[in-house]
């Protein structure tokens, strides 16, 4: 763009010299040259600082790598490349047979566990009856033992109860007492098994229900669907391929429909003038002669050249030599032409600040001249 300004001034001087027949002397030529240096130098300083321009602008877009949540053989690729699709449309399918079998197995285990719940209740009721019976046996054995013991003490050597009979009653009492403790322990075990619940559901049933839900989810994941409205491009997935849930190897790339932003790389000395809301204009190599208007949406607050992360490696001083440029996001006004361009097109951009607004006219003229040059060749090629 600087060259365009110089060439324009040169053409203007040549025309003046020809039209007014000004002689080429040691005074006229240096005056034109020095005047051009002063004029163009001043304009360049004012324009580059107050109305920055960059030939490095590009539309950036985010892609969503599509990975299957389960592993399996691809049985069908339903999506067609480069055609708009809606959220929820089928992208591809994975062989569901292993996951159907796993779901049926978990459903059978869940049914069995649900049938065991009444059995647990019955076992608990039986244990309660057993405890009651053991308690009665213990009370009866204890009563008989105390009666024999009391009769033995009162009768002495004349007691009708022998020492052997008293010992038998004592052992029967101890045995009944042990059976009661065993019955109580069994009652506790069956009660804990029966009353082991989560939100009113038996824990085993709840665990198997969760496994059923997981198996059903995995079965549903054999059908991979679009996460949003968008397109799939450069589709290489084919029937028979092995889809694996590995993030490093997605099955396909999905481009969601999102608002388009243009990123321009501007010199750092322009940061004092740039701010959100400034007017901007963009030209694309793919659309010669057309200028698209927009606004500065955001001046990114960080530059990759200054990034560091923790690790075991020291940072080299060579990184200090990387100057880098500030990234500015430009939001274009609604335009049907922009929507037809491929995502990621390159171009050039200029931003017009509120300072020295009269100089911005020259920047606009030069930007349009650059757009016309794109009919012949694109910048950077």
mmCIF file of C-alpha atoms in Angstrom:
data_model
loop_
_atom_site.group_PDB
_atom_site.id
_atom_site.type_symbol
_atom_site.label_atom_id
_atom_site.label_comp_id
_atom_site.label_asym_id
_atom_site.label_seq_id
_atom_site.Cartn_x
_atom_site.Cartn_y
_atom_site.Cartn_z
ATOM 1 C CA UNK A 1 0.000 0.000 0.000
ATOM 2 C CA UNK A 2 2.936 2.339 0.613
ATOM 3 C CA UNK A 3 4.074 1.627 -2.927
ATOM 4 C CA UNK A 4 0.638 2.590 -4.232
ATOM 5 C CA UNK A 5 0.912 5.958 -2.515
ATOM 6 C CA UNK A 6 4.366 6.578 -3.947
ATOM 7 C CA UNK A 7 3.278 5.562 -7.445
ATOM 8 C CA UNK A 8 0.211 7.800 -7.198
ATOM 9 C CA UNK A 9 2.326 10.788 -6.201
ATOM 10 C CA UNK A 10 4.807 10.015 -8.984
ATOM 11 C CA UNK A 11 2.010 9.854 -11.558
ATOM 12 C CA UNK A 12 0.589 13.109 -10.211
ATOM 13 C CA UNK A 13 3.997 14.853 -10.525
ATOM 14 C CA UNK A 14 4.530 13.560 -14.049
ATOM 15 C CA UNK A 15 1.090 14.832 -15.043
ATOM 16 C CA UNK A 16 1.795 18.282 -13.537
ATOM 17 C CA UNK A 17 5.123 18.531 -15.301
ATOM 18 C CA UNK A 18 3.559 17.532 -18.635
ATOM 19 C CA UNK A 19 0.400 19.613 -18.421
ATOM 20 C CA UNK A 20 2.075 22.810 -17.254
ATOM 21 C CA UNK A 21 5.244 22.116 -19.249
ATOM 22 C CA UNK A 22 7.485 22.619 -16.255
ATOM 23 C CA UNK A 23 11.129 22.222 -17.246
ATOM 24 C CA UNK A 24 13.215 19.550 -15.559
ATOM 25 C CA UNK A 25 15.891 21.557 -13.805
ATOM 26 C CA UNK A 26 18.069 21.159 -10.744
ATOM 27 C CA UNK A 27 15.412 23.101 -8.830
ATOM 28 C CA UNK A 28 12.124 21.628 -10.009
ATOM 29 C CA UNK A 29 13.038 17.954 -9.807
ATOM 30 C CA UNK A 30 14.561 18.077 -6.258
ATOM 31 C CA UNK A 31 11.615 20.196 -5.140
ATOM 32 C CA UNK A 32 9.188 17.545 -6.369
ATOM 33 C CA UNK A 33 11.238 14.780 -4.774
ATOM 34 C CA UNK A 34 11.673 16.555 -1.432
ATOM 35 C CA UNK A 35 8.046 17.628 -1.450
ATOM 36 C CA UNK A 36 7.023 14.037 -2.116
ATOM 37 C CA UNK A 37 9.221 12.753 0.734
ATOM 38 C CA UNK A 38 7.739 15.270 3.143
ATOM 39 C CA UNK A 39 4.157 14.785 1.969
ATOM 40 C CA UNK A 40 4.209 11.009 1.661
ATOM 41 C CA UNK A 41 6.246 10.592 4.835
ATOM 42 C CA UNK A 42 3.748 12.665 6.808
ATOM 43 C CA UNK A 43 0.794 10.810 5.326
ATOM 44 C CA UNK A 44 2.384 7.433 5.997
ATOM 45 C CA UNK A 45 3.112 8.332 9.605
ATOM 46 C CA UNK A 46 -0.384 9.624 10.206
ATOM 47 C CA UNK A 47 -2.120 6.770 8.389
ATOM 48 C CA UNK A 48 -0.059 3.904 9.766
ATOM 49 C CA UNK A 49 -0.400 5.144 13.330
ATOM 50 C CA UNK A 50 -3.985 6.398 13.362
ATOM 51 C CA UNK A 51 -5.547 4.221 10.658
ATOM 52 C CA UNK A 52 -3.523 0.997 10.639
ATOM 53 C CA UNK A 53 -3.552 -1.422 7.747
ATOM 54 C CA UNK A 54 -2.479 -5.045 7.481
ATOM 55 C CA UNK A 55 -2.072 -7.339 4.546
ATOM 56 C CA UNK A 56 -2.304 -10.299 6.930
ATOM 57 C CA UNK A 57 -5.991 -10.884 7.577
ATOM 58 C CA UNK A 58 -7.845 -14.145 7.541
ATOM 59 C CA UNK A 59 -11.133 -15.627 8.546
ATOM 60 C CA UNK A 60 -10.650 -18.154 11.320
ATOM 61 C CA UNK A 61 -13.203 -20.777 12.252
ATOM 62 C CA UNK A 62 -13.416 -23.490 14.883
ATOM 63 C CA UNK A 63 -13.941 -27.119 13.961
ATOM 64 C CA UNK A 64 -15.348 -29.831 16.188
ATOM 65 C CA UNK A 65 -13.478 -33.149 15.949
ATOM 66 C CA UNK A 66 -16.102 -35.881 15.974
ATOM 67 C CA UNK A 67 -15.103 -38.944 17.962
ATOM 68 C CA UNK A 68 -17.330 -41.894 18.630
ATOM 69 C CA UNK A 69 -18.014 -42.499 22.318
ATOM 70 C CA UNK A 70 -17.727 -46.266 21.742
ATOM 71 C CA UNK A 71 -15.465 -48.531 19.762
ATOM 72 C CA UNK A 72 -16.720 -50.476 16.775
ATOM 73 C CA UNK A 73 -16.882 -51.080 13.043
ATOM 74 C CA UNK A 74 -18.537 -48.346 10.970
ATOM 75 C CA UNK A 75 -21.552 -49.855 9.238
ATOM 76 C CA UNK A 76 -22.914 -46.728 7.541
ATOM 77 C CA UNK A 77 -21.746 -43.206 6.701
ATOM 78 C CA UNK A 78 -24.958 -41.215 6.442
ATOM 79 C CA UNK A 79 -23.589 -37.693 6.080
ATOM 80 C CA UNK A 80 -22.673 -36.212 2.725
ATOM 81 C CA UNK A 81 -19.708 -33.845 2.575
ATOM 82 C CA UNK A 82 -20.110 -30.110 1.987
ATOM 83 C CA UNK A 83 -23.872 -30.141 2.479
ATOM 84 C CA UNK A 84 -25.615 -28.283 5.330
ATOM 85 C CA UNK A 85 -26.945 -30.525 8.079
ATOM 86 C CA UNK A 86 -29.033 -29.885 11.173
ATOM 87 C CA UNK A 87 -28.312 -30.607 14.798
ATOM 88 C CA UNK A 88 -29.108 -34.244 15.541
ATOM 89 C CA UNK A 89 -28.741 -35.496 11.968
ATOM 90 C CA UNK A 90 -26.973 -38.855 11.704
ATOM 91 C CA UNK A 91 -23.302 -38.653 10.741
ATOM 92 C CA UNK A 92 -22.372 -42.333 10.819
ATOM 93 C CA UNK A 93 -23.341 -45.582 12.538
ATOM 94 C CA UNK A 94 -21.328 -48.220 14.380
ATOM 95 C CA UNK A 95 -22.152 -51.936 14.547
ATOM 96 C CA UNK A 96 -24.615 -52.118 17.500
ATOM 97 C CA UNK A 97 -24.654 -55.929 18.004
ATOM 98 C CA UNK A 98 -22.066 -56.063 20.858
ATOM 99 C CA UNK A 99 -23.815 -53.240 22.690
ATOM 100 C CA UNK A 100 -27.279 -54.755 22.182
ATOM 101 C CA UNK A 101 -25.995 -58.003 23.697
ATOM 102 C CA UNK A 102 -24.443 -56.137 26.645
ATOM 103 C CA UNK A 103 -27.720 -54.304 27.244
ATOM 104 C CA UNK A 104 -29.731 -57.550 27.189
ATOM 105 C CA UNK A 105 -27.327 -59.093 29.696
ATOM 106 C CA UNK A 106 -27.662 -56.151 32.080
ATOM 107 C CA UNK A 107 -31.447 -56.161 31.703
ATOM 108 C CA UNK A 108 -31.524 -59.842 32.645
ATOM 109 C CA UNK A 109 -29.353 -59.210 35.706
ATOM 110 C CA UNK A 110 -31.596 -56.296 36.682
ATOM 111 C CA UNK A 111 -34.715 -58.472 36.402
ATOM 112 C CA UNK A 112 -33.086 -61.120 38.568
ATOM 113 C CA UNK A 113 -32.102 -58.520 41.177
ATOM 114 C CA UNK A 114 -35.640 -57.094 41.248
ATOM 115 C CA UNK A 115 -37.026 -60.582 41.857
ATOM 116 C CA UNK A 116 -34.606 -61.029 44.760
ATOM 117 C CA UNK A 117 -36.066 -58.050 46.631
ATOM 118 C CA UNK A 118 -39.238 -59.942 47.723
ATOM 119 C CA UNK A 119 -37.001 -62.881 48.634
ATOM 120 C CA UNK A 120 -34.941 -60.602 50.860
ATOM 121 C CA UNK A 121 -38.120 -59.402 52.534
ATOM 122 C CA UNK A 122 -39.264 -62.973 53.067
ATOM 123 C CA UNK A 123 -35.871 -63.927 54.488
ATOM 124 C CA UNK A 124 -36.071 -60.994 56.874
ATOM 125 C CA UNK A 125 -39.541 -62.057 58.026
ATOM 126 C CA UNK A 126 -38.300 -65.630 58.533
ATOM 127 C CA UNK A 127 -35.363 -64.352 60.577
ATOM 128 C CA UNK A 128 -37.749 -62.372 62.781
ATOM 129 C CA UNK A 129 -39.815 -65.498 63.415
ATOM 130 C CA UNK A 130 -36.644 -67.460 64.115
ATOM 131 C CA UNK A 131 -35.569 -64.863 66.667
ATOM 132 C CA UNK A 132 -38.976 -65.045 68.349
ATOM 133 C CA UNK A 133 -38.762 -68.853 68.470
ATOM 134 C CA UNK A 134 -35.199 -68.773 69.764
ATOM 135 C CA UNK A 135 -36.233 -66.205 72.375
ATOM 136 C CA UNK A 136 -39.046 -68.513 73.562
ATOM 137 C CA UNK A 137 -36.727 -71.525 73.672
ATOM 138 C CA UNK A 138 -34.165 -69.526 75.605
ATOM 139 C CA UNK A 139 -36.780 -68.290 78.104
ATOM 140 C CA UNK A 140 -38.108 -71.828 78.617
ATOM 141 C CA UNK A 141 -34.630 -73.272 79.064
ATOM 142 C CA UNK A 142 -33.686 -70.456 81.436
ATOM 143 C CA UNK A 143 -36.844 -71.005 83.538
ATOM 144 C CA UNK A 144 -36.192 -74.746 83.823
ATOM 145 C CA UNK A 145 -32.554 -74.180 84.706
ATOM 146 C CA UNK A 146 -33.406 -71.663 87.462
ATOM 147 C CA UNK A 147 -36.064 -73.991 88.867
ATOM 148 C CA UNK A 148 -33.609 -76.883 89.081
ATOM 149 C CA UNK A 149 -30.926 -74.609 90.507
ATOM 150 C CA UNK A 150 -33.264 -73.227 93.193
ATOM 151 C CA UNK A 151 -34.554 -76.695 94.097
ATOM 152 C CA UNK A 152 -31.007 -77.986 94.342
ATOM 153 C CA UNK A 153 -30.033 -75.172 96.713
ATOM 154 C CA UNK A 154 -33.086 -75.586 98.961
ATOM 155 C CA UNK A 155 -33.058 -79.393 99.123
ATOM 156 C CA UNK A 156 -29.324 -79.816 99.515
ATOM 157 C CA UNK A 157 -28.442 -83.495 99.758
ATOM 158 C CA UNK A 158 -32.156 -84.327 100.018
ATOM 159 C CA UNK A 159 -32.989 -82.418 96.796
ATOM 160 C CA UNK A 160 -34.970 -84.374 94.223
ATOM 161 C CA UNK A 161 -32.702 -82.875 91.502
ATOM 162 C CA UNK A 162 -29.292 -84.400 91.063
ATOM 163 C CA UNK A 163 -26.187 -82.448 90.121
ATOM 164 C CA UNK A 164 -26.169 -84.141 86.720
ATOM 165 C CA UNK A 165 -29.743 -83.021 85.999
ATOM 166 C CA UNK A 166 -28.881 -79.457 87.036
ATOM 167 C CA UNK A 167 -25.842 -79.476 84.744
ATOM 168 C CA UNK A 168 -27.969 -80.718 81.834
ATOM 169 C CA UNK A 169 -30.463 -77.889 82.362
ATOM 170 C CA UNK A 170 -27.599 -75.380 82.526
ATOM 171 C CA UNK A 171 -26.161 -76.612 79.231
ATOM 172 C CA UNK A 172 -29.586 -76.542 77.585
ATOM 173 C CA UNK A 173 -29.985 -72.941 78.734
ATOM 174 C CA UNK A 174 -26.575 -71.952 77.370
ATOM 175 C CA UNK A 175 -27.347 -73.671 74.040
ATOM 176 C CA UNK A 176 -30.700 -71.852 73.766
ATOM 177 C CA UNK A 177 -28.996 -68.563 74.562
ATOM 178 C CA UNK A 178 -26.399 -69.191 71.817
ATOM 179 C CA UNK A 179 -29.133 -70.050 69.306
ATOM 180 C CA UNK A 180 -30.871 -66.784 70.179
ATOM 181 C CA UNK A 181 -27.700 -64.767 69.524
ATOM 182 C CA UNK A 182 -27.208 -66.581 66.204
ATOM 183 C CA UNK A 183 -30.810 -65.882 65.251
ATOM 184 C CA UNK A 184 -30.389 -62.204 66.106
ATOM 185 C CA UNK A 185 -27.220 -62.025 63.985
ATOM 186 C CA UNK A 186 -29.047 -63.637 61.071
ATOM 187 C CA UNK A 187 -31.924 -61.221 61.565
ATOM 188 C CA UNK A 188 -29.482 -58.292 61.438
ATOM 189 C CA UNK A 189 -27.906 -59.642 58.248
ATOM 190 C CA UNK A 190 -31.237 -60.122 56.474
ATOM 191 C CA UNK A 191 -32.514 -56.753 57.690
ATOM 192 C CA UNK A 192 -29.433 -54.944 56.368
ATOM 193 C CA UNK A 193 -29.748 -56.766 53.035
ATOM 194 C CA UNK A 194 -33.448 -55.930 52.781
ATOM 195 C CA UNK A 195 -33.183 -52.306 53.965
ATOM 196 C CA UNK A 196 -30.047 -51.457 51.916
ATOM 197 C CA UNK A 197 -31.626 -48.780 49.716
ATOM 198 C CA UNK A 198 -30.725 -45.654 47.784
ATOM 199 C CA UNK A 199 -33.660 -43.294 47.376
ATOM 200 C CA UNK A 200 -36.016 -46.134 48.197
ATOM 201 C CA UNK A 201 -34.419 -48.576 45.719
ATOM 202 C CA UNK A 202 -32.438 -51.645 46.677
ATOM 203 C CA UNK A 203 -28.727 -50.983 46.278
ATOM 204 C CA UNK A 204 -28.121 -54.000 44.040
ATOM 205 C CA UNK A 205 -31.089 -53.049 41.897
ATOM 206 C CA UNK A 206 -29.859 -49.438 41.763
ATOM 207 C CA UNK A 207 -26.357 -50.586 40.792
ATOM 208 C CA UNK A 208 -27.661 -52.796 38.012
ATOM 209 C CA UNK A 209 -30.032 -50.029 36.887
ATOM 210 C CA UNK A 210 -27.012 -47.737 36.509
ATOM 211 C CA UNK A 211 -25.249 -50.432 34.484
ATOM 212 C CA UNK A 212 -28.331 -50.786 32.301
ATOM 213 C CA UNK A 213 -28.403 -47.023 31.751
ATOM 214 C CA UNK A 214 -24.722 -47.085 30.796
ATOM 215 C CA UNK A 215 -25.249 -50.007 28.409
ATOM 216 C CA UNK A 216 -28.234 -48.215 26.858
ATOM 217 C CA UNK A 217 -26.165 -45.028 26.520
ATOM 218 C CA UNK A 218 -23.375 -46.937 24.777
ATOM 219 C CA UNK A 219 -25.929 -48.490 22.443
ATOM 220 C CA UNK A 220 -27.325 -45.044 21.642
ATOM 221 C CA UNK A 221 -23.783 -43.808 20.979
ATOM 222 C CA UNK A 222 -23.420 -46.292 18.123
ATOM 223 C CA UNK A 223 -25.373 -43.689 16.152
ATOM 224 C CA UNK A 224 -23.166 -40.578 15.962
ATOM 225 C CA UNK A 225 -25.124 -37.374 15.394
ATOM 226 C CA UNK A 226 -24.283 -33.776 14.505
ATOM 227 C CA UNK A 227 -23.686 -31.659 17.641
ATOM 228 C CA UNK A 228 -25.030 -28.502 15.972
ATOM 229 C CA UNK A 229 -26.013 -27.035 12.611
ATOM 230 C CA UNK A 230 -23.081 -27.039 10.209
ATOM 231 C CA UNK A 231 -21.267 -29.038 7.543
ATOM 232 C CA UNK A 232 -18.765 -31.858 7.222
ATOM 233 C CA UNK A 233 -16.025 -31.354 4.669
ATOM 234 C CA UNK A 234 -13.116 -33.422 3.374
ATOM 235 C CA UNK A 235 -14.900 -36.578 4.514
ATOM 236 C CA UNK A 236 -12.599 -39.619 4.416
ATOM 237 C CA UNK A 237 -14.551 -41.965 6.727
ATOM 238 C CA UNK A 238 -15.808 -45.088 4.983
ATOM 239 C CA UNK A 239 -17.898 -48.122 5.838
ATOM 240 C CA UNK A 240 -15.786 -50.830 7.463
ATOM 241 C CA UNK A 241 -13.415 -48.469 9.262
ATOM 242 C CA UNK A 242 -12.761 -48.950 12.965
ATOM 243 C CA UNK A 243 -14.078 -46.021 14.988
ATOM 244 C CA UNK A 244 -12.281 -45.596 18.288
ATOM 245 C CA UNK A 245 -12.933 -43.096 21.106
ATOM 246 C CA UNK A 246 -9.439 -41.600 20.936
ATOM 247 C CA UNK A 247 -9.294 -37.761 20.847
ATOM 248 C CA UNK A 248 -6.044 -37.816 18.869
ATOM 249 C CA UNK A 249 -7.722 -39.582 15.950
ATOM 250 C CA UNK A 250 -11.177 -38.148 15.207
ATOM 251 C CA UNK A 251 -13.391 -39.844 12.668
ATOM 252 C CA UNK A 252 -14.272 -36.590 10.904
ATOM 253 C CA UNK A 253 -14.204 -32.807 11.351
ATOM 254 C CA UNK A 254 -17.405 -30.859 11.775
ATOM 255 C CA UNK A 255 -17.681 -27.123 11.043
ATOM 256 C CA UNK A 256 -20.521 -25.577 13.076
ATOM 257 C CA UNK A 257 -22.523 -22.614 11.822
ATOM 258 C CA UNK A 258 -21.154 -19.699 13.814
ATOM 259 C CA UNK A 259 -20.773 -15.974 13.431
ATOM 260 C CA UNK A 260 -17.825 -15.118 11.206
ATOM 261 C CA UNK A 261 -14.897 -13.093 12.505
ATOM 262 C CA UNK A 262 -11.876 -11.831 10.662
ATOM 263 C CA UNK A 263 -8.527 -11.791 12.470
ATOM 264 C CA UNK A 264 -5.985 -9.194 11.398
ATOM 265 C CA UNK A 265 -2.349 -8.966 12.527
ATOM 266 C CA UNK A 266 -1.425 -5.321 13.201
ATOM 267 C CA UNK A 267 1.829 -3.744 14.270
ATOM 268 C CA UNK A 268 2.109 -3.270 18.010
ATOM 269 C CA UNK A 269 2.574 0.505 17.715
ATOM 270 C CA UNK A 270 -1.073 0.734 16.632
ATOM 271 C CA UNK A 271 -2.400 -0.562 19.952
ATOM 272 C CA UNK A 272 -2.615 2.897 21.512
ATOM 273 C CA UNK A 273 -5.166 3.926 18.905
ATOM 274 C CA UNK A 274 -7.190 0.738 18.406
ATOM 275 C CA UNK A 275 -10.285 0.085 20.469
ATOM 276 C CA UNK A 276 -13.485 -1.881 20.212
ATOM 277 C CA UNK A 277 -16.116 -0.322 17.999
ATOM 278 C CA UNK A 278 -13.744 1.351 15.532
ATOM 279 C CA UNK A 279 -14.820 1.206 11.893
ATOM 280 C CA UNK A 280 -13.009 -1.323 9.752
ATOM 281 C CA UNK A 281 -12.915 -2.386 6.126
ATOM 282 C CA UNK A 282 -11.749 -5.693 4.675
ATOM 283 C CA UNK A 283 -10.932 -6.809 1.164
ATOM 284 C CA UNK A 284 -10.617 -10.459 0.203
ATOM 285 C CA UNK A 285 -8.320 -11.929 -2.417
ATOM 286 C CA UNK A 286 -11.229 -14.038 -3.625
ATOM 287 C CA UNK A 287 -13.520 -11.010 -4.224
ATOM 288 C CA UNK A 288 -11.469 -8.381 -6.091
ATOM 289 C CA UNK A 289 -12.758 -4.827 -6.094
ATOM 290 C CA UNK A 290 -15.268 -5.335 -3.266
ATOM 291 C CA UNK A 291 -14.826 -3.721 0.143
ATOM 292 C CA UNK A 292 -16.612 -5.209 3.149
ATOM 293 C CA UNK A 293 -17.388 -2.992 6.112
ATOM 294 C CA UNK A 294 -17.328 -3.976 9.755
ATOM 295 C CA UNK A 295 -16.355 -3.065 13.293
ATOM 296 C CA UNK A 296 -13.502 -3.934 15.628
ATOM 297 C CA UNK A 297 -14.993 -6.618 17.877
ATOM 298 C CA UNK A 298 -12.013 -7.296 20.127
ATOM 299 C CA UNK A 299 -8.329 -6.585 20.515
ATOM 300 C CA UNK A 300 -7.010 -9.871 21.850
ATOM 301 C CA UNK A 301 -5.382 -9.336 25.258
ATOM 302 C CA UNK A 302 -2.531 -11.841 24.772
ATOM 303 C CA UNK A 303 0.113 -12.694 22.170
ATOM 304 C CA UNK A 304 1.453 -16.196 21.633
ATOM 305 C CA UNK A 305 5.052 -14.918 21.382
ATOM 306 C CA UNK A 306 5.068 -14.177 25.125
ATOM 307 C CA UNK A 307 3.470 -17.410 26.291
ATOM 308 C CA UNK A 308 5.294 -19.759 28.679
ATOM 309 C CA UNK A 309 4.146 -22.919 30.420
ATOM 310 C CA UNK A 310 5.591 -24.813 33.333
ATOM 311 C CA UNK A 311 7.946 -27.642 32.492
ATOM 312 C CA UNK A 312 11.450 -28.928 32.880
ATOM 313 C CA UNK A 313 12.925 -26.931 29.988
ATOM 314 C CA UNK A 314 14.519 -23.506 30.279
ATOM 315 C CA UNK A 315 13.320 -20.710 28.030
ATOM 316 C CA UNK A 316 15.746 -19.598 25.339
ATOM 317 C CA UNK A 317 16.591 -15.939 24.861
ATOM 318 C CA UNK A 318 15.849 -16.438 21.158
ATOM 319 C CA UNK A 319 12.189 -16.117 22.000
ATOM 320 C CA UNK A 320 12.810 -12.479 22.890
ATOM 321 C CA UNK A 321 13.656 -11.795 19.243
ATOM 322 C CA UNK A 322 10.169 -12.783 18.121
ATOM 323 C CA UNK A 323 8.298 -9.498 17.991
ATOM 324 C CA UNK A 324 4.932 -10.644 16.715
ATOM 325 C CA UNK A 325 1.848 -8.609 15.898
ATOM 326 C CA UNK A 326 -1.310 -7.815 17.821
ATOM 327 C CA UNK A 327 -4.389 -9.788 16.775
ATOM 328 C CA UNK A 328 -7.595 -7.833 16.212
ATOM 329 C CA UNK A 329 -10.976 -9.459 15.600
ATOM 330 C CA UNK A 330 -13.183 -7.702 13.057
ATOM 331 C CA UNK A 331 -16.880 -8.413 12.861
ATOM 332 C CA UNK A 332 -18.227 -7.812 9.375
ATOM 333 C CA UNK A 333 -21.630 -6.331 8.669
ATOM 334 C CA UNK A 334 -24.246 -8.693 7.290
ATOM 335 C CA UNK A 335 -23.435 -9.437 3.682
ATOM 336 C CA UNK A 336 -24.731 -12.212 1.459
ATOM 337 C CA UNK A 337 -21.450 -12.375 -0.455
ATOM 338 C CA UNK A 338 -19.454 -13.147 2.681
ATOM 339 C CA UNK A 339 -21.724 -16.086 3.442
ATOM 340 C CA UNK A 340 -20.874 -17.688 0.110
ATOM 341 C CA UNK A 341 -17.102 -17.510 0.615
ATOM 342 C CA UNK A 342 -15.213 -20.583 1.833
ATOM 343 C CA UNK A 343 -14.364 -20.479 5.517
ATOM 344 C CA UNK A 344 -10.777 -19.382 6.075
ATOM 345 C CA UNK A 345 -10.385 -16.967 3.153
ATOM 346 C CA UNK A 346 -7.496 -14.500 3.312
ATOM 347 C CA UNK A 347 -7.515 -10.782 2.751
ATOM 348 C CA UNK A 348 -6.353 -7.383 3.958
ATOM 349 C CA UNK A 349 -7.870 -5.030 6.490
ATOM 350 C CA UNK A 350 -7.774 -1.401 7.554
ATOM 351 C CA UNK A 351 -9.091 0.185 10.741
ATOM 352 C CA UNK A 352 -10.226 3.789 10.991
ATOM 353 C CA UNK A 353 -9.890 5.365 14.420
ATOM 354 C CA UNK A 354 -11.349 8.653 15.616
ATOM 355 C CA UNK A 355 -7.994 10.420 15.286
ATOM 356 C CA UNK A 356 -7.129 12.448 12.154
ATOM 357 C CA UNK A 357 -10.288 11.282 10.431
ATOM 358 C CA UNK A 358 -9.567 13.379 7.324
ATOM 359 C CA UNK A 359 -6.495 11.217 6.638
ATOM 360 C CA UNK A 360 -8.650 8.076 6.666
ATOM 361 C CA UNK A 361 -10.008 9.082 3.238
ATOM 362 C CA UNK A 362 -6.610 8.434 1.697
ATOM 363 C CA UNK A 363 -6.427 5.060 3.468
ATOM 364 C CA UNK A 364 -9.847 4.131 2.074
ATOM 365 C CA UNK A 365 -8.801 5.111 -1.446
ATOM 366 C CA UNK A 366 -5.590 3.092 -1.199
ATOM 367 C CA UNK A 367 -7.471 0.068 0.163
ATOM 368 C CA UNK A 368 -9.829 0.159 -2.796
ATOM 369 C CA UNK A 369 -6.914 0.469 -5.197
ATOM 370 C CA UNK A 370 -5.396 -2.600 -3.563
ATOM 371 C CA UNK A 371 -8.713 -4.390 -4.045
ATOM 372 C CA UNK A 372 -8.615 -3.572 -7.737
ATOM 373 C CA UNK A 373 -5.106 -4.991 -7.981
ATOM 374 C CA UNK A 374 -6.515 -8.328 -6.791
ATOM 375 C CA UNK A 375 -8.015 -8.697 -10.264
ATOM 376 C CA UNK A 376 -4.444 -9.130 -11.489
ATOM 377 C CA UNK A 377 -2.718 -10.837 -8.600
ATOM 378 C CA UNK A 378 -3.372 -11.442 -4.914
ATOM 379 C CA UNK A 379 -1.149 -9.939 -2.241
ATOM 380 C CA UNK A 380 1.545 -12.344 -1.102
ATOM 381 C CA UNK A 381 1.488 -14.471 -4.290
#
